[in-house]
C-alpha cells in the first residue's frame, strides 16, 4: 500500500501543473460526466422513441433545465476494449465510418483524460438540417470495468465560429460502456444525447433526426468494429 502511494505521488509530481484555463476545461469535463450520470441514473419518465428488430432502442425524456434528451441502449458483439479504442483512441477517424459526422479534430489534450474537440456534422438527407459544428470538452474515465465518455460544449479561443456553419451546442452528453453481464466478450453501450442545433428548425424534425442518428450510429459502429 505504501509503495503504491509513493509511486502514485511521484507520477503526480512528474506531471506538469495545469494552467487555470486547463483546470477550467478539466472541471467542465467532470461536470458533464456528473450531470450525465445523474440524468441516466433517474429511471423515471423515459418514453420509448424507437425499437429496432435487433433490440436497439432509443428512449427520450424532457428535463426542465436541459430540454429533450435521448438515450440509446444497445449491445455490441465486441469486447469493451475494442469499442473503447474506436470511440476514444481513434476518435479522429469517426468521420470515416459514421455518416452523421464529417470530421472530428482534437484541438488540445489536457492530461490523460480530457480533450477539446472540433466536430463538423455531415449534411442530413435532403439537407433538412444545414451545416452544423461543435466545439466540445470531452473526458474519458475508466472505473473498474465501466468506461464513461462524457462531454459538453465549450468556448475555445482558437476555434471561433466558422463561416458557413451554425455553431450548435451539446451536453451534457455521455456514453457508458460495460461488459455485458454474463458475457464479457460483448459490450452494453448507453448513449445519452442532449443537443441544441440552433437556428430555425421545427422540434418534430429535430427529434426525428436525433433518434435516427443514434440508431444509425449503432449500425455503423458495429460495421466498423467487424471490419477492424
mmCIF file of N, CA, C and O in Angstrom, residues 114-218:
data_model
loop_
_atom_site.group_PDB
_atom_site.id
_atom_site.type_symbol
_atom_site.label_atom_id
_atom_site.label_comp_id
_atom_site.label_asym_id
_atom_site.label_seq_id
_atom_site.Cartn_x
_atom_site.Cartn_y
_atom_site.Cartn_z
ATOM 1 N N UNK A 114 -8.698 14.376 -20.651
ATOM 2 C CA UNK A 114 -9.523 15.472 -21.192
ATOM 3 C C UNK A 114 -9.008 15.954 -22.545
ATOM 4 O O UNK A 114 -7.805 16.114 -22.728
ATOM 5 N N UNK A 115 -9.924 16.171 -23.488
ATOM 6 C CA UNK A 115 -9.557 16.755 -24.789
ATOM 7 C C UNK A 115 -10.585 17.814 -25.179
ATOM 8 O O UNK A 115 -11.741 17.758 -24.772
ATOM 9 N N UNK A 116 -10.119 18.786 -25.987
ATOM 10 C CA UNK A 116 -11.031 19.752 -26.625
ATOM 11 C C UNK A 116 -11.133 19.336 -28.084
ATOM 12 O O UNK A 116 -10.112 19.103 -28.737
ATOM 13 N N UNK A 117 -12.351 19.219 -28.605
ATOM 14 C CA UNK A 117 -12.526 18.775 -29.991
ATOM 15 C C UNK A 117 -13.365 19.760 -30.797
ATOM 16 O O UNK A 117 -14.183 20.503 -30.244
ATOM 17 N N UNK A 118 -13.133 19.737 -32.110
ATOM 18 C CA UNK A 118 -13.991 20.459 -33.050
ATOM 19 C C UNK A 118 -14.608 19.404 -33.961
ATOM 20 O O UNK A 118 -13.897 18.573 -34.533
ATOM 21 N N UNK A 119 -15.917 19.429 -34.058
ATOM 22 C CA UNK A 119 -16.623 18.408 -34.832
ATOM 23 C C UNK A 119 -17.527 19.085 -35.851
ATOM 24 O O UNK A 119 -18.276 19.993 -35.518
ATOM 25 N N UNK A 120 -17.416 18.613 -37.099
ATOM 26 C CA UNK A 120 -18.336 19.092 -38.140
ATOM 27 C C UNK A 120 -19.349 17.988 -38.392
ATOM 28 O O UNK A 120 -18.960 16.839 -38.653
ATOM 29 N N UNK A 121 -20.622 18.343 -38.337
ATOM 30 C CA UNK A 121 -21.672 17.354 -38.625
ATOM 31 C C UNK A 121 -21.834 17.248 -40.135
ATOM 32 O O UNK A 121 -21.682 18.234 -40.858
ATOM 33 N N UNK A 122 -22.128 16.030 -40.596
ATOM 34 C CA UNK A 122 -22.376 15.830 -42.029
ATOM 35 C C UNK A 122 -23.778 16.339 -42.373
ATOM 36 O O UNK A 122 -24.643 16.445 -41.493
ATOM 37 N N UNK A 123 -24.003 16.635 -43.653
ATOM 38 C CA UNK A 123 -25.336 17.088 -44.083
ATOM 39 C C UNK A 123 -26.346 15.964 -43.874
ATOM 40 O O UNK A 123 -26.033 14.790 -44.051
ATOM 41 N N UNK A 124 -27.553 16.332 -43.464
ATOM 42 C CA UNK A 124 -28.609 15.322 -43.286
ATOM 43 C C UNK A 124 -29.263 15.049 -44.647
ATOM 44 O O UNK A 124 -29.190 15.890 -45.543
ATOM 45 N N UNK A 125 -29.914 13.881 -44.810
ATOM 46 C CA UNK A 125 -30.586 13.586 -46.081
ATOM 47 C C UNK A 125 -31.557 14.708 -46.447
ATOM 48 O O UNK A 125 -32.320 15.172 -45.604
ATOM 49 N N UNK A 126 -31.474 15.146 -47.692
ATOM 50 C CA UNK A 126 -32.338 16.241 -48.126
ATOM 51 C C UNK A 126 -31.924 17.580 -47.536
ATOM 52 O O UNK A 126 -32.608 18.583 -47.684
ATOM 53 N N UNK A 127 -30.785 17.562 -46.843
ATOM 54 C CA UNK A 127 -30.237 18.774 -46.209
ATOM 55 C C UNK A 127 -31.275 19.505 -45.343
ATOM 56 O O UNK A 127 -31.343 20.728 -45.329
ATOM 57 N N UNK A 128 -32.079 18.704 -44.612
ATOM 58 C CA UNK A 128 -33.101 19.294 -43.730
ATOM 59 C C UNK A 128 -32.419 20.174 -42.685
ATOM 60 O O UNK A 128 -32.874 21.266 -42.370
ATOM 61 N N UNK A 129 -31.314 19.646 -42.129
ATOM 62 C CA UNK A 129 -30.552 20.420 -41.141
ATOM 63 C C UNK A 129 -29.278 20.879 -41.823
ATOM 64 O O UNK A 129 -28.483 20.070 -42.294
ATOM 65 N N UNK A 130 -29.084 22.198 -41.928
ATOM 66 C CA UNK A 130 -27.905 22.741 -42.615
ATOM 67 C C UNK A 130 -26.616 22.454 -41.843
ATOM 68 O O UNK A 130 -26.642 21.847 -40.774
ATOM 69 N N UNK A 131 -25.466 22.905 -42.374
ATOM 70 C CA UNK A 131 -24.171 22.588 -41.766
ATOM 71 C C UNK A 131 -24.059 23.093 -40.319
ATOM 72 O O UNK A 131 -24.324 24.258 -40.038
ATOM 73 N N UNK A 132 -23.694 22.176 -39.425
ATOM 74 C CA UNK A 132 -23.518 22.496 -38.007
ATOM 75 C C UNK A 132 -22.114 22.094 -37.581
ATOM 76 O O UNK A 132 -21.548 21.127 -38.103
ATOM 77 N N UNK A 133 -21.555 22.844 -36.618
ATOM 78 C CA UNK A 133 -20.324 22.371 -35.992
ATOM 79 C C UNK A 133 -20.402 22.573 -34.486
ATOM 80 O O UNK A 133 -21.297 23.268 -33.972
ATOM 81 N N UNK A 134 -19.492 21.904 -33.774
ATOM 82 C CA UNK A 134 -19.493 21.900 -32.305
ATOM 83 C C UNK A 134 -18.059 22.040 -31.808
ATOM 84 O O UNK A 134 -17.147 21.448 -32.407
ATOM 85 N N UNK A 135 -17.882 22.773 -30.733
ATOM 86 C CA UNK A 135 -16.611 22.718 -30.002
ATOM 87 C C UNK A 135 -16.939 22.166 -28.623
ATOM 88 O O UNK A 135 -17.809 22.703 -27.923
ATOM 89 N N UNK A 136 -16.277 21.074 -28.261
ATOM 90 C CA UNK A 136 -16.642 20.373 -27.018
ATOM 91 C C UNK A 136 -15.418 20.078 -26.174
ATOM 92 O O UNK A 136 -14.310 19.911 -26.689
ATOM 93 N N UNK A 137 -15.671 20.008 -24.863
ATOM 94 C CA UNK A 137 -14.673 19.429 -23.959
ATOM 95 C C UNK A 137 -15.162 18.012 -23.672
ATOM 96 O O UNK A 137 -16.346 17.797 -23.436
ATOM 97 N N UNK A 138 -14.267 17.034 -23.767
ATOM 98 C CA UNK A 138 -14.655 15.633 -23.544
ATOM 99 C C UNK A 138 -13.705 15.017 -22.527
ATOM 100 O O UNK A 138 -12.507 15.307 -22.546
ATOM 101 N N UNK A 139 -14.255 14.166 -21.671
ATOM 102 C CA UNK A 139 -13.362 13.428 -20.780
ATOM 103 C C UNK A 139 -13.723 11.952 -20.787
ATOM 104 O O UNK A 139 -14.888 11.588 -20.979
ATOM 105 N N UNK A 140 -12.716 11.118 -20.639
ATOM 106 C CA UNK A 140 -12.901 9.658 -20.638
ATOM 107 C C UNK A 140 -12.383 9.106 -19.318
ATOM 108 O O UNK A 140 -11.240 9.350 -18.955
ATOM 109 N N UNK A 141 -13.226 8.404 -18.588
ATOM 110 C CA UNK A 141 -12.842 7.831 -17.286
ATOM 111 C C UNK A 141 -13.130 6.340 -17.296
ATOM 112 O O UNK A 141 -14.184 5.913 -17.770
ATOM 113 N N UNK A 142 -12.208 5.571 -16.729
ATOM 114 C CA UNK A 142 -12.453 4.136 -16.546
ATOM 115 C C UNK A 142 -12.539 3.884 -15.054
ATOM 116 O O UNK A 142 -11.644 4.242 -14.301
ATOM 117 N N UNK A 143 -13.659 3.275 -14.636
ATOM 118 C CA UNK A 143 -13.830 2.917 -13.222
ATOM 119 C C UNK A 143 -14.090 1.420 -13.178
ATOM 120 O O UNK A 143 -15.190 0.987 -13.534
ATOM 121 N N UNK A 144 -13.090 0.655 -12.783
ATOM 122 C CA UNK A 144 -13.242 -0.798 -12.810
ATOM 123 C C UNK A 144 -13.500 -1.232 -14.239
ATOM 124 O O UNK A 144 -12.771 -0.854 -15.151
ATOM 125 N N UNK A 145 -14.585 -1.986 -14.430
ATOM 126 C CA UNK A 145 -14.860 -2.471 -15.794
ATOM 127 C C UNK A 145 -15.795 -1.529 -16.548
ATOM 128 O O UNK A 145 -16.236 -1.836 -17.656
ATOM 129 N N UNK A 146 -16.131 -0.378 -15.967
ATOM 130 C CA UNK A 146 -17.032 0.570 -16.641
ATOM 131 C C UNK A 146 -16.238 1.746 -17.209
ATOM 132 O O UNK A 146 -15.350 2.272 -16.544
ATOM 133 N N UNK A 147 -16.565 2.142 -18.435
ATOM 134 C CA UNK A 147 -15.951 3.336 -19.036
ATOM 135 C C UNK A 147 -17.033 4.365 -19.271
ATOM 136 O O UNK A 147 -18.118 4.023 -19.745
ATOM 137 N N UNK A 148 -16.718 5.606 -18.951
ATOM 138 C CA UNK A 148 -17.661 6.699 -19.210
ATOM 139 C C UNK A 148 -16.953 7.743 -20.065
ATOM 140 O O UNK A 148 -15.872 8.211 -19.722
ATOM 141 N N UNK A 149 -17.556 8.089 -21.200
ATOM 142 C CA UNK A 149 -17.040 9.121 -22.091
ATOM 143 C C UNK A 149 -18.058 10.252 -22.078
ATOM 144 O O UNK A 149 -19.177 10.067 -22.553
ATOM 145 N N UNK A 150 -17.684 11.385 -21.499
ATOM 146 C CA UNK A 150 -18.665 12.463 -21.322
ATOM 147 C C UNK A 150 -18.190 13.736 -22.014
ATOM 148 O O UNK A 150 -16.998 13.896 -22.285
ATOM 149 N N UNK A 151 -19.134 14.634 -22.300
ATOM 150 C CA UNK A 151 -18.741 15.889 -22.942
ATOM 151 C C UNK A 151 -19.828 16.937 -22.893
ATOM 152 O O UNK A 151 -20.976 16.658 -22.564
ATOM 153 N N UNK A 152 -19.416 18.171 -23.204
ATOM 154 C CA UNK A 152 -20.369 19.274 -23.334
ATOM 155 C C UNK A 152 -19.708 20.376 -24.152
ATOM 156 O O UNK A 152 -18.481 20.418 -24.278
ATOM 157 N N UNK A 153 -20.519 21.266 -24.686
ATOM 158 C CA UNK A 153 -19.982 22.377 -25.474
ATOM 159 C C UNK A 153 -19.151 23.302 -24.608
ATOM 160 O O UNK A 153 -19.409 23.458 -23.417
ATOM 161 N N UNK A 154 -18.152 23.909 -25.245
ATOM 162 C CA UNK A 154 -17.306 24.854 -24.524
ATOM 163 C C UNK A 154 -16.889 25.963 -25.479
ATOM 164 O O UNK A 154 -17.135 25.886 -26.684
ATOM 165 N N UNK A 155 -16.254 26.989 -24.938
ATOM 166 C CA UNK A 155 -15.690 28.065 -25.767
ATOM 167 C C UNK A 155 -14.183 27.813 -25.872
ATOM 168 O O UNK A 155 -13.537 27.450 -24.888
ATOM 169 N N UNK A 156 -13.648 27.991 -27.078
ATOM 170 C CA UNK A 156 -12.216 27.777 -27.287
ATOM 171 C C UNK A 156 -11.732 28.867 -28.232
ATOM 172 O O UNK A 156 -12.125 28.911 -29.403
ATOM 173 N N UNK A 157 -10.881 29.759 -27.710
ATOM 174 C CA UNK A 157 -10.482 30.959 -28.457
ATOM 175 C C UNK A 157 -9.937 30.685 -29.843
ATOM 176 O O UNK A 157 -10.173 31.441 -30.793
ATOM 177 N N UNK A 158 -9.176 29.586 -29.983
ATOM 178 C CA UNK A 158 -8.534 29.292 -31.267
ATOM 179 C C UNK A 158 -9.514 28.714 -32.293
ATOM 180 O O UNK A 158 -9.130 28.464 -33.439
ATOM 181 N N UNK A 159 -10.765 28.463 -31.887
ATOM 182 C CA UNK A 159 -11.747 27.922 -32.839
ATOM 183 C C UNK A 159 -13.041 28.735 -32.750
ATOM 184 O O UNK A 159 -14.050 28.286 -32.208
ATOM 185 N N UNK A 160 -12.994 29.985 -33.271
ATOM 186 C CA UNK A 160 -14.226 30.791 -33.262
ATOM 187 C C UNK A 160 -15.243 30.213 -34.233
ATOM 188 O O UNK A 160 -14.947 29.251 -34.947
ATOM 189 N N UNK A 161 -16.423 30.817 -34.295
ATOM 190 C CA UNK A 161 -17.452 30.313 -35.218
ATOM 191 C C UNK A 161 -16.938 30.389 -36.655
ATOM 192 O O UNK A 161 -16.269 31.339 -37.039
ATOM 193 N N UNK A 162 -17.258 29.327 -37.438
ATOM 194 C CA UNK A 162 -16.744 29.201 -38.805
ATOM 195 C C UNK A 162 -17.783 29.677 -39.819
ATOM 196 O O UNK A 162 -18.972 29.425 -39.642
ATOM 197 N N UNK A 163 -17.291 30.295 -40.873
ATOM 198 C CA UNK A 163 -18.198 30.741 -41.933
ATOM 199 C C UNK A 163 -18.860 29.518 -42.573
ATOM 200 O O UNK A 163 -18.206 28.503 -42.823
ATOM 201 N N UNK A 164 -20.171 29.622 -42.818
ATOM 202 C CA UNK A 164 -20.878 28.522 -43.472
ATOM 203 C C UNK A 164 -21.397 27.469 -42.506
ATOM 204 O O UNK A 164 -22.053 26.528 -42.919
ATOM 205 N N UNK A 165 -21.093 27.618 -41.195
ATOM 206 C CA UNK A 165 -21.575 26.656 -40.196
ATOM 207 C C UNK A 165 -22.331 27.377 -39.088
ATOM 208 O O UNK A 165 -21.941 28.469 -38.675
ATOM 209 N N UNK A 166 -23.405 26.746 -38.616
ATOM 210 C CA UNK A 166 -24.070 27.243 -37.405
ATOM 211 C C UNK A 166 -23.438 26.500 -36.235
ATOM 212 O O UNK A 166 -23.367 25.271 -36.240
ATOM 213 N N UNK A 167 -22.945 27.241 -35.250
ATOM 214 C CA UNK A 167 -22.303 26.618 -34.083
ATOM 215 C C UNK A 167 -23.394 26.102 -33.137
ATOM 216 O O UNK A 167 -24.056 26.871 -32.451
ATOM 217 N N UNK A 168 -23.591 24.797 -33.165
ATOM 218 C CA UNK A 168 -24.604 24.174 -32.312
ATOM 219 C C UNK A 168 -23.989 23.866 -30.939
ATOM 220 O O UNK A 168 -22.779 24.008 -30.747
ATOM 221 N N UNK A 169 -24.831 23.447 -30.010
ATOM 222 C CA UNK A 169 -24.336 23.160 -28.657
ATOM 223 C C UNK A 169 -24.793 21.779 -28.224
ATOM 224 O O UNK A 169 -25.903 21.356 -28.545
ATOM 225 N N UNK A 170 -23.928 21.097 -27.495
ATOM 226 C CA UNK A 170 -24.336 19.805 -26.968
ATOM 227 C C UNK A 170 -23.977 19.690 -25.496
ATOM 228 O O UNK A 170 -23.135 20.417 -24.991
ATOM 229 N N UNK A 171 -24.674 18.796 -24.826
ATOM 230 C CA UNK A 171 -24.306 18.485 -23.457
ATOM 231 C C UNK A 171 -25.343 18.887 -22.449
ATOM 232 O O UNK A 171 -26.220 19.690 -22.747
ATOM 233 N N UNK A 172 -25.247 18.248 -21.301
ATOM 234 C CA UNK A 172 -24.290 17.176 -21.032
ATOM 235 C C UNK A 172 -24.634 15.931 -21.843
ATOM 236 O O UNK A 172 -25.799 15.623 -22.037
ATOM 237 N N UNK A 173 -23.591 15.262 -22.341
ATOM 238 C CA UNK A 173 -23.792 14.057 -23.133
ATOM 239 C C UNK A 173 -22.768 13.013 -22.699
ATOM 240 O O UNK A 173 -21.710 13.393 -22.205
ATOM 241 N N UNK A 174 -23.096 11.741 -22.802
ATOM 242 C CA UNK A 174 -22.093 10.738 -22.438
ATOM 243 C C UNK A 174 -22.412 9.380 -23.039
ATOM 244 O O UNK A 174 -23.552 9.108 -23.417
ATOM 245 N N UNK A 175 -21.371 8.548 -23.125
ATOM 246 C CA UNK A 175 -21.532 7.140 -23.460
ATOM 247 C C UNK A 175 -20.983 6.318 -22.308
ATOM 248 O O UNK A 175 -19.905 6.625 -21.787
ATOM 249 N N UNK A 176 -21.741 5.306 -21.910
ATOM 250 C CA UNK A 176 -21.278 4.397 -20.860
ATOM 251 C C UNK A 176 -21.073 3.028 -21.507
ATOM 252 O O UNK A 176 -21.960 2.528 -22.207
ATOM 253 N N UNK A 177 -19.904 2.451 -21.298
ATOM 254 C CA UNK A 177 -19.584 1.124 -21.821
ATOM 255 C C UNK A 177 -19.364 0.179 -20.654
ATOM 256 O O UNK A 177 -18.604 0.492 -19.734
ATOM 257 N N UNK A 178 -20.017 -0.973 -20.706
ATOM 258 C CA UNK A 178 -19.838 -2.001 -19.671
ATOM 259 C C UNK A 178 -19.818 -3.366 -20.341
ATOM 260 O O UNK A 178 -20.591 -3.582 -21.283
ATOM 261 N N UNK A 179 -19.006 -4.314 -19.836
ATOM 262 C CA UNK A 179 -19.129 -5.668 -20.357
ATOM 263 C C UNK A 179 -20.535 -6.181 -20.040
ATOM 264 O O UNK A 179 -21.066 -5.899 -18.965
ATOM 265 N N UNK A 180 -21.145 -6.884 -20.987
ATOM 266 C CA UNK A 180 -22.490 -7.410 -20.764
ATOM 267 C C UNK A 180 -22.441 -8.464 -19.657
ATOM 268 O O UNK A 180 -21.571 -9.329 -19.661
ATOM 269 N N UNK A 181 -23.359 -8.365 -18.701
ATOM 270 C CA UNK A 181 -23.390 -9.313 -17.587
ATOM 271 C C UNK A 181 -23.458 -10.745 -18.111
ATOM 272 O O UNK A 181 -24.326 -11.062 -18.923
ATOM 273 N N UNK A 182 -22.527 -11.561 -17.666
ATOM 274 C CA UNK A 182 -22.523 -12.977 -18.075
ATOM 275 C C UNK A 182 -21.922 -13.232 -19.446
ATOM 276 O O UNK A 182 -21.820 -14.372 -19.889
ATOM 277 N N UNK A 183 -21.534 -12.148 -20.157
ATOM 278 C CA UNK A 183 -20.942 -12.324 -21.495
ATOM 279 C C UNK A 183 -19.883 -11.245 -21.740
ATOM 280 O O UNK A 183 -20.133 -10.260 -22.431
ATOM 281 N N UNK A 184 -18.686 -11.419 -21.134
ATOM 282 C CA UNK A 184 -17.675 -10.354 -21.181
ATOM 283 C C UNK A 184 -17.145 -10.031 -22.580
ATOM 284 O O UNK A 184 -16.509 -9.008 -22.781
ATOM 285 N N UNK A 185 -17.446 -10.898 -23.580
ATOM 286 C CA UNK A 185 -16.979 -10.585 -24.939
ATOM 287 C C UNK A 185 -17.944 -9.633 -25.657
ATOM 288 O O UNK A 185 -17.721 -9.242 -26.797
ATOM 289 N N UNK A 186 -19.038 -9.269 -24.979
ATOM 290 C CA UNK A 186 -19.993 -8.293 -25.551
ATOM 291 C C UNK A 186 -20.015 -7.045 -24.669
ATOM 292 O O UNK A 186 -19.710 -7.103 -23.477
ATOM 293 N N UNK A 187 -20.401 -5.937 -25.274
ATOM 294 C CA UNK A 187 -20.396 -4.653 -24.551
ATOM 295 C C UNK A 187 -21.775 -4.020 -24.593
ATOM 296 O O UNK A 187 -22.383 -3.916 -25.661
ATOM 297 N N UNK A 188 -22.253 -3.584 -23.432
ATOM 298 C CA UNK A 188 -23.503 -2.802 -23.379
ATOM 299 C C UNK A 188 -23.120 -1.329 -23.499
ATOM 300 O O UNK A 188 -22.267 -0.839 -22.761
ATOM 301 N N UNK A 189 -23.714 -0.656 -24.467
ATOM 302 C CA UNK A 189 -23.420 0.754 -24.690
ATOM 303 C C UNK A 189 -24.694 1.572 -24.463
ATOM 304 O O UNK A 189 -25.739 1.271 -25.043
ATOM 305 N N UNK A 190 -24.594 2.570 -23.599
ATOM 306 C CA UNK A 190 -25.698 3.511 -23.368
ATOM 307 C C UNK A 190 -25.204 4.893 -23.771
ATOM 308 O O UNK A 190 -24.139 5.328 -23.321
ATOM 309 N N UNK A 191 -25.942 5.577 -24.654
ATOM 310 C CA UNK A 191 -25.527 6.901 -25.127
ATOM 311 C C UNK A 191 -26.613 7.922 -24.782
ATOM 312 O O UNK A 191 -27.721 7.846 -25.295
ATOM 313 N N UNK A 192 -26.258 8.870 -23.939
ATOM 314 C CA UNK A 192 -27.137 9.993 -23.627
ATOM 315 C C UNK A 192 -26.788 11.136 -24.573
ATOM 316 O O UNK A 192 -25.649 11.593 -24.610
ATOM 317 N N UNK A 193 -27.776 11.578 -25.348
ATOM 318 C CA UNK A 193 -27.565 12.660 -26.320
ATOM 319 C C UNK A 193 -28.441 13.843 -25.943
ATOM 320 O O UNK A 193 -29.653 13.712 -25.781
ATOM 321 N N UNK A 194 -27.779 14.990 -25.796
ATOM 322 C CA UNK A 194 -28.504 16.222 -25.473
ATOM 323 C C UNK A 194 -27.907 17.288 -26.387
ATOM 324 O O UNK A 194 -26.708 17.550 -26.333
ATOM 325 N N UNK A 195 -28.736 17.867 -27.235
ATOM 326 C CA UNK A 195 -28.165 18.724 -28.280
ATOM 327 C C UNK A 195 -29.102 19.886 -28.605
ATOM 328 O O UNK A 195 -30.314 19.721 -28.588
ATOM 329 N N UNK A 196 -28.527 21.046 -28.852
ATOM 330 C CA UNK A 196 -29.296 22.195 -29.315
ATOM 331 C C UNK A 196 -28.718 22.587 -30.675
ATOM 332 O O UNK A 196 -27.608 23.121 -30.755
ATOM 333 N N UNK A 197 -29.482 22.290 -31.743
ATOM 334 C CA UNK A 197 -28.966 22.509 -33.099
ATOM 335 C C UNK A 197 -28.982 23.980 -33.509
ATOM 336 O O UNK A 197 -28.430 24.341 -34.545
ATOM 337 N N UNK A 198 -29.610 24.836 -32.706
ATOM 338 C CA UNK A 198 -29.712 26.274 -33.014
ATOM 339 C C UNK A 198 -30.437 26.478 -34.352
ATOM 340 O O UNK A 198 -30.783 25.533 -35.043
ATOM 341 N N UNK A 199 -30.624 27.739 -34.719
ATOM 342 C CA UNK A 199 -31.300 28.027 -35.994
ATOM 343 C C UNK A 199 -32.799 27.755 -35.908
ATOM 344 O O UNK A 199 -33.325 27.379 -34.870
ATOM 345 N N UNK A 200 -33.478 27.935 -37.041
ATOM 346 C CA UNK A 200 -34.945 27.808 -37.088
ATOM 347 C C UNK A 200 -35.340 26.418 -37.570
ATOM 348 O O UNK A 200 -35.433 26.187 -38.767
ATOM 349 N N UNK A 201 -35.528 25.512 -36.643
ATOM 350 C CA UNK A 201 -35.902 24.153 -37.027
ATOM 351 C C UNK A 201 -37.090 23.684 -36.198
ATOM 352 O O UNK A 201 -37.068 23.824 -34.969
ATOM 353 N N UNK A 202 -38.127 23.114 -36.841
ATOM 354 C CA UNK A 202 -39.256 22.595 -36.060
ATOM 355 C C UNK A 202 -38.799 21.459 -35.148
ATOM 356 O O UNK A 202 -37.977 20.619 -35.536
ATOM 357 N N UNK A 203 -39.325 21.441 -33.921
ATOM 358 C CA UNK A 203 -38.929 20.422 -32.931
ATOM 359 C C UNK A 203 -39.181 18.997 -33.436
ATOM 360 O O UNK A 203 -38.397 18.096 -33.181
ATOM 361 N N UNK A 204 -40.280 18.799 -34.182
ATOM 362 C CA UNK A 204 -40.590 17.438 -34.659
ATOM 363 C C UNK A 204 -39.475 16.918 -35.566
ATOM 364 O O UNK A 204 -39.084 15.756 -35.472
ATOM 365 N N UNK A 205 -38.953 17.804 -36.413
ATOM 366 C CA UNK A 205 -37.873 17.399 -37.326
ATOM 367 C C UNK A 205 -36.609 17.089 -36.522
ATOM 368 O O UNK A 205 -35.949 16.072 -36.739
ATOM 369 N N UNK A 206 -36.280 17.957 -35.562
ATOM 370 C CA UNK A 206 -35.082 17.745 -34.734
ATOM 371 C C UNK A 206 -35.171 16.397 -34.028
ATOM 372 O O UNK A 206 -34.227 15.601 -34.048
ATOM 373 N N UNK A 207 -36.317 16.132 -33.390
ATOM 374 C CA UNK A 207 -36.467 14.889 -32.624
ATOM 375 C C UNK A 207 -36.315 13.656 -33.516
ATOM 376 O O UNK A 207 -35.692 12.669 -33.141
ATOM 377 N N UNK A 208 -36.885 13.748 -34.717
ATOM 378 C CA UNK A 208 -36.797 12.633 -35.659
ATOM 379 C C UNK A 208 -35.335 12.410 -36.078
ATOM 380 O O UNK A 208 -34.835 11.284 -36.076
ATOM 381 N N UNK A 209 -34.652 13.502 -36.413
ATOM 382 C CA UNK A 209 -33.262 13.409 -36.870
ATOM 383 C C UNK A 209 -32.373 12.827 -35.765
ATOM 384 O O UNK A 209 -31.536 11.961 -36.017
ATOM 385 N N UNK A 210 -32.572 13.271 -34.519
ATOM 386 C CA UNK A 210 -31.683 12.840 -33.438
ATOM 387 C C UNK A 210 -31.854 11.362 -33.099
ATOM 388 O O UNK A 210 -30.875 10.643 -32.914
ATOM 389 N N UNK A 211 -33.113 10.881 -33.029
ATOM 390 C CA UNK A 211 -33.291 9.461 -32.704
ATOM 391 C C UNK A 211 -32.791 8.577 -33.858
ATOM 392 O O UNK A 211 -32.184 7.537 -33.634
ATOM 393 N N UNK A 212 -32.982 9.035 -35.104
ATOM 394 C CA UNK A 212 -32.456 8.280 -36.263
ATOM 395 C C UNK A 212 -30.927 8.258 -36.259
ATOM 396 O O UNK A 212 -30.304 7.252 -36.595
ATOM 397 N N UNK A 213 -30.331 9.389 -35.857
ATOM 398 C CA UNK A 213 -28.865 9.487 -35.791
ATOM 399 C C UNK A 213 -28.300 8.457 -34.813
ATOM 400 O O UNK A 213 -27.286 7.819 -35.073
ATOM 401 N N UNK A 214 -28.990 8.280 -33.676
ATOM 402 C CA UNK A 214 -28.500 7.329 -32.679
ATOM 403 C C UNK A 214 -28.595 5.888 -33.178
ATOM 404 O O UNK A 214 -27.660 5.105 -33.012
ATOM 405 N N UNK A 215 -29.722 5.547 -33.800
ATOM 406 C CA UNK A 215 -29.898 4.183 -34.320
ATOM 407 C C UNK A 215 -28.847 3.902 -35.402
ATOM 408 O O UNK A 215 -28.206 2.845 -35.423
ATOM 409 N N UNK A 216 -28.632 4.877 -36.294
ATOM 410 C CA UNK A 216 -27.657 4.709 -37.384
ATOM 411 C C UNK A 216 -26.244 4.562 -36.809
ATOM 412 O O UNK A 216 -25.447 3.759 -37.297
ATOM 413 N N UNK A 217 -25.940 5.326 -35.766
ATOM 414 C CA UNK A 217 -24.616 5.244 -35.129
ATOM 415 C C UNK A 217 -24.309 3.810 -34.691
ATOM 416 O O UNK A 217 -23.213 3.292 -34.946
ATOM 417 N N UNK A 218 -25.278 3.151 -34.048
ATOM 418 C CA UNK A 218 -25.066 1.779 -33.563
ATOM 419 C C UNK A 218 -24.772 0.834 -34.734
ATOM 420 O O UNK A 218 -23.849 0.013 -34.671
#
